[in-house]
């Protein structure tokens, strides 16, 4: 089964982001995943729009921007000019998700909604129409290299049902899984419905081409 790979560049050697972007492009990944953390929504502080632009200048890979920020309504617009393929914000961080998703679609990106492990999938029932992608967090957001949370399997099943219900209405929603993805679970995740797999620690822990190959072969 074919699944898209979106390596989380946060797990790369940070002083060599340009090289990391080129490496994952050479390894035939489909996206580059940019974890924007603001030091409030999550403890860590990572990249903003300037470093994202610098990474974009080094690769042709489509940008998969994951905003882990307290004020997505204020922050998302800083990325519109970079023409991301996917722009995702957290359900837990917003009070006006439908309006923000509309803005993101207008900029030409797929509008993604991310769910933390504690947020019920049913929270999406009334807003899903506004979105093109669901990002299932399979770890608590904040750091790369954490262990995959097993309850994510059940949550993925629920998301798949939601995806089917939407498809029956003619609304296409993609499923992305983020956190603790490795060659040990990639195949099962893809069979369970994940269409985009984010992987940080695993992709960048050795030779990038080899690690990506292991992920792809595992699917
Ligand atoms: C976690 C981030 C993830 C993370 C993935 O807050 O959203 O994208 O960097 O890294 P791994 O694959 O190591 O869990
Ligand atoms: Zn992420």
Tab-separated table of C-alpha atoms and ligand atoms in Angstrom:
chain	number	residue	atom	x	y	z
A	1	UNK	CA	0.000	0.000	0.000
A	2	UNK	CA	1.367	3.433	-0.783
A	3	UNK	CA	1.632	5.954	1.989
A	4	UNK	CA	3.198	9.422	1.853
A	5	UNK	CA	6.165	10.089	4.134
A	6	UNK	CA	6.554	13.473	5.765
A	7	UNK	CA	9.795	13.563	7.771
A	8	UNK	CA	9.766	15.890	10.760
A	9	UNK	CA	12.804	18.063	10.143
A	10	UNK	CA	12.880	19.002	13.826
A	11	UNK	CA	14.675	15.698	14.449
A	12	UNK	CA	17.433	16.517	11.921
A	13	UNK	CA	20.738	18.130	12.919
A	14	UNK	CA	19.381	21.650	13.366
A	15	UNK	CA	22.483	23.448	12.170
A	16	UNK	CA	22.145	21.651	8.828
A	17	UNK	CA	18.491	22.015	7.932
A	18	UNK	CA	19.215	22.698	4.257
A	19	UNK	CA	21.112	19.443	3.932
A	20	UNK	CA	18.385	17.554	5.781
A	21	UNK	CA	15.746	18.942	3.403
A	22	UNK	CA	17.817	17.913	0.401
A	23	UNK	CA	18.422	14.446	1.881
A	24	UNK	CA	14.734	13.706	2.366
A	25	UNK	CA	13.972	14.986	-1.112
A	26	UNK	CA	16.660	12.678	-2.531
A	27	UNK	CA	15.113	9.836	-0.512
A	28	UNK	CA	11.813	10.420	-2.403
A	29	UNK	CA	9.727	11.613	0.521
A	30	UNK	CA	6.468	13.325	-0.345
A	31	UNK	CA	6.575	16.256	2.100
A	32	UNK	CA	8.747	18.020	4.625
A	33	UNK	CA	7.008	18.290	8.014
A	34	UNK	CA	7.707	21.528	9.882
A	35	UNK	CA	6.896	21.451	13.603
A	36	UNK	CA	6.214	25.021	14.674
A	37	UNK	CA	6.254	25.194	18.494
A	38	UNK	CA	5.746	28.447	20.369
A	39	UNK	CA	6.917	27.641	23.912
A	40	UNK	CA	3.307	28.125	25.174
A	41	UNK	CA	1.061	25.517	23.582
A	42	UNK	CA	3.975	23.136	24.111
A	43	UNK	CA	7.067	23.769	26.241
A	44	UNK	CA	9.556	23.819	23.383
A	45	UNK	CA	10.278	26.670	21.009
A	46	UNK	CA	11.291	25.618	17.501
A	47	UNK	CA	10.830	27.324	14.129
A	48	UNK	CA	8.843	30.238	12.855
A	49	UNK	CA	8.024	31.461	9.385
A	50	UNK	CA	11.552	32.700	8.647
A	51	UNK	CA	13.268	29.369	9.168
A	52	UNK	CA	10.385	27.672	7.362
A	53	UNK	CA	11.042	29.979	4.387
A	54	UNK	CA	14.747	29.159	4.548
A	55	UNK	CA	13.978	25.421	4.466
A	56	UNK	CA	11.538	25.933	1.591
A	57	UNK	CA	14.290	27.643	-0.402
A	58	UNK	CA	16.433	24.506	-0.151
A	59	UNK	CA	13.901	21.960	-1.409
A	60	UNK	CA	11.089	21.462	-3.888
A	61	UNK	CA	9.253	19.248	-1.417
A	62	UNK	CA	5.783	20.476	-0.497
A	63	UNK	CA	5.620	22.010	2.974
A	64	UNK	CA	3.553	20.228	5.627
A	65	UNK	CA	3.351	22.849	8.381
A	66	UNK	CA	2.163	21.699	11.823
A	67	UNK	CA	1.378	24.626	14.088
A	68	UNK	CA	1.643	23.780	17.783
A	69	UNK	CA	0.873	27.302	18.909
A	70	UNK	CA	-1.561	28.929	21.311
A	71	UNK	CA	-2.909	31.503	18.849
A	72	UNK	CA	-3.234	29.845	15.435
A	73	UNK	CA	-5.598	32.623	14.276
A	74	UNK	CA	-2.710	35.043	14.641
A	75	UNK	CA	0.114	32.742	13.532
A	76	UNK	CA	-1.303	30.822	10.547
A	77	UNK	CA	-1.345	33.873	8.256
A	78	UNK	CA	2.438	34.204	8.566
A	79	UNK	CA	2.726	31.034	6.472
A	80	UNK	CA	0.294	31.846	3.640
A	81	UNK	CA	2.948	33.524	1.490
A	82	UNK	CA	5.080	30.364	1.678
A	83	UNK	CA	2.331	28.451	-0.140
A	84	UNK	CA	2.364	25.356	2.081
A	85	UNK	CA	0.695	22.225	0.727
A	86	UNK	CA	-0.750	21.504	4.186
A	87	UNK	CA	-1.300	23.913	7.062
A	88	UNK	CA	-2.477	22.249	10.257
A	89	UNK	CA	-3.443	23.772	13.592
A	90	UNK	CA	-4.654	22.233	16.843
A	91	UNK	CA	-8.282	21.769	17.809
A	92	UNK	CA	-7.259	22.496	21.419
A	93	UNK	CA	-5.793	25.881	20.525
A	94	UNK	CA	-8.647	27.521	18.692
A	95	UNK	CA	-12.108	28.874	19.353
A	96	UNK	CA	-12.934	29.579	15.690
A	97	UNK	CA	-11.687	26.537	13.764
A	98	UNK	CA	-14.117	26.828	10.855
A	99	UNK	CA	-13.194	30.420	10.087
A	100	UNK	CA	-9.462	29.696	10.240
A	101	UNK	CA	-9.824	26.592	8.051
A	102	UNK	CA	-11.612	28.732	5.461
A	103	UNK	CA	-8.757	31.223	5.456
A	104	UNK	CA	-6.211	28.438	5.038
A	105	UNK	CA	-8.125	26.975	2.101
A	106	UNK	CA	-8.225	30.418	0.515
A	107	UNK	CA	-4.435	30.559	0.628
A	108	UNK	CA	-4.411	27.359	-1.422
A	109	UNK	CA	-3.319	24.917	1.289
A	110	UNK	CA	-5.111	21.876	2.603
A	111	UNK	CA	-6.624	22.844	5.953
A	112	UNK	CA	-5.569	20.369	8.634
A	113	UNK	CA	-6.899	19.898	12.161
A	114	UNK	CA	-4.674	18.181	14.731
A	115	UNK	CA	-6.022	16.230	17.704
A	116	UNK	CA	-4.055	15.686	20.898
A	117	UNK	CA	-4.266	12.215	22.461
A	118	UNK	CA	-6.790	13.391	25.076
A	119	UNK	CA	-9.201	15.051	22.632
A	120	UNK	CA	-12.131	12.824	21.616
A	121	UNK	CA	-12.411	12.220	17.871
A	122	UNK	CA	-16.103	13.119	18.182
A	123	UNK	CA	-15.005	16.732	18.753
A	124	UNK	CA	-14.636	16.894	14.970
A	125	UNK	CA	-18.187	15.820	14.135
A	126	UNK	CA	-19.583	19.312	13.723
A	127	UNK	CA	-16.579	20.981	12.096
A	128	UNK	CA	-15.098	18.337	9.826
A	129	UNK	CA	-16.651	19.788	6.664
A	130	UNK	CA	-14.279	22.741	6.933
A	131	UNK	CA	-11.175	20.513	6.804
A	132	UNK	CA	-9.188	18.556	4.239
A	133	UNK	CA	-6.982	16.609	6.642
A	134	UNK	CA	-7.001	15.203	10.173
A	135	UNK	CA	-3.654	14.938	11.945
A	136	UNK	CA	-3.832	12.307	14.670
A	137	UNK	CA	-1.211	12.928	17.350
A	138	UNK	CA	0.033	9.529	18.457
A	139	UNK	CA	2.254	11.130	21.115
A	140	UNK	CA	1.703	14.208	23.259
A	141	UNK	CA	2.921	17.137	21.162
A	142	UNK	CA	6.147	18.810	22.163
A	143	UNK	CA	9.125	16.593	21.362
A	144	UNK	CA	10.304	14.115	18.820
A	145	UNK	CA	11.526	10.663	19.814
A	146	UNK	CA	8.580	9.705	22.062
A	147	UNK	CA	6.883	6.331	22.237
A	148	UNK	CA	3.772	5.689	20.131
A	149	UNK	CA	0.623	5.731	22.323
A	150	UNK	CA	-1.257	2.459	21.821
A	151	UNK	CA	-4.721	4.002	22.214
A	152	UNK	CA	-4.000	5.703	18.886
A	153	UNK	CA	-5.031	2.506	17.083
A	154	UNK	CA	-8.585	2.798	18.351
A	155	UNK	CA	-8.616	6.514	17.611
A	156	UNK	CA	-7.397	5.864	14.076
A	157	UNK	CA	-10.288	3.471	13.595
A	158	UNK	CA	-12.735	6.160	14.711
A	159	UNK	CA	-11.135	8.683	12.369
A	160	UNK	CA	-11.397	6.230	9.520
A	161	UNK	CA	-15.124	5.853	10.168
A	162	UNK	CA	-15.474	9.623	10.156
A	163	UNK	CA	-13.540	9.724	6.874
A	164	UNK	CA	-15.933	7.161	5.392
A	165	UNK	CA	-18.985	9.097	6.534
A	166	UNK	CA	-17.582	12.232	4.908
A	167	UNK	CA	-16.657	10.386	1.711
A	168	UNK	CA	-20.278	9.236	1.423
A	169	UNK	CA	-21.207	12.939	1.355
A	170	UNK	CA	-18.590	13.656	-1.306
A	171	UNK	CA	-16.146	15.274	1.102
A	172	UNK	CA	-12.576	13.975	0.927
A	173	UNK	CA	-10.494	14.062	4.128
A	174	UNK	CA	-6.914	12.812	4.402
A	175	UNK	CA	-5.558	11.058	7.504
A	176	UNK	CA	-2.070	11.871	8.795
A	177	UNK	CA	-0.457	10.211	11.826
A	178	UNK	CA	2.266	11.993	13.797
A	179	UNK	CA	4.432	10.643	16.616
A	180	UNK	CA	6.416	7.500	17.301
A	181	UNK	CA	6.218	6.223	13.720
A	182	UNK	CA	8.924	3.728	12.722
A	183	UNK	CA	9.396	0.679	10.520
A	184	UNK	CA	7.765	-1.291	13.361
A	185	UNK	CA	4.324	0.266	12.935
A	186	UNK	CA	4.330	1.984	9.503
A	187	UNK	CA	2.750	-0.914	7.656
A	188	UNK	CA	0.006	-1.413	10.231
A	189	UNK	CA	-0.717	2.312	10.320
A	190	UNK	CA	-1.068	2.431	6.589
A	191	UNK	CA	-3.361	-0.624	6.598
A	192	UNK	CA	-5.392	1.027	9.351
A	193	UNK	CA	-5.997	4.058	7.149
A	194	UNK	CA	-3.086	6.469	7.619
A	195	UNK	CA	-2.287	8.146	4.290
A	196	UNK	CA	0.544	10.399	5.450
A	197	UNK	CA	3.066	9.276	8.062
A	198	UNK	CA	5.180	11.824	9.912
A	199	UNK	CA	8.437	10.444	11.207
A	200	UNK	CA	11.224	12.325	12.956
A	201	UNK	CA	13.446	10.331	15.276
A	202	UNK	CA	13.349	7.254	13.061
A	203	UNK	CA	14.148	9.000	9.760
A	204	UNK	CA	17.030	11.033	11.139
A	205	UNK	CA	18.638	8.464	13.395
A	206	UNK	CA	20.860	7.061	10.664
A	207	UNK	CA	21.329	7.238	6.936
A	208	UNK	CA	18.226	9.125	5.769
A	209	UNK	CA	17.805	7.241	2.486
A	210	UNK	CA	18.038	3.905	4.236
A	211	UNK	CA	15.639	4.902	7.020
A	212	UNK	CA	13.055	6.202	4.549
A	213	UNK	CA	13.424	3.036	2.503
A	214	UNK	CA	12.740	0.958	5.627
A	215	UNK	CA	9.609	3.006	6.306
A	216	UNK	CA	8.367	2.717	2.726
A	217	UNK	CA	9.153	-0.969	2.450
A	218	UNK	CA	7.381	-1.487	5.713
A	219	UNK	CA	4.206	-0.140	4.118
B	1	LIG	C1	5.681	16.148	18.097
B	1	LIG	C2	5.792	16.542	16.641
B	1	LIG	C3	6.168	15.402	15.754
B	1	LIG	C4	7.505	14.786	16.060
B	1	LIG	C5	7.667	13.495	15.306
B	1	LIG	O1	5.260	17.221	18.836
B	1	LIG	O2	4.569	17.055	16.176
B	1	LIG	O3	6.087	15.796	14.387
B	1	LIG	O4	8.572	15.658	15.785
B	1	LIG	O5	8.847	12.869	15.720
B	1	LIG	P1	8.911	11.311	16.076
B	1	LIG	O6	8.639	10.573	14.798
B	1	LIG	O7	10.308	11.118	16.568
B	1	LIG	O8	7.877	11.012	17.114
B	2	LIG	ZN1	4.332	17.305	13.919
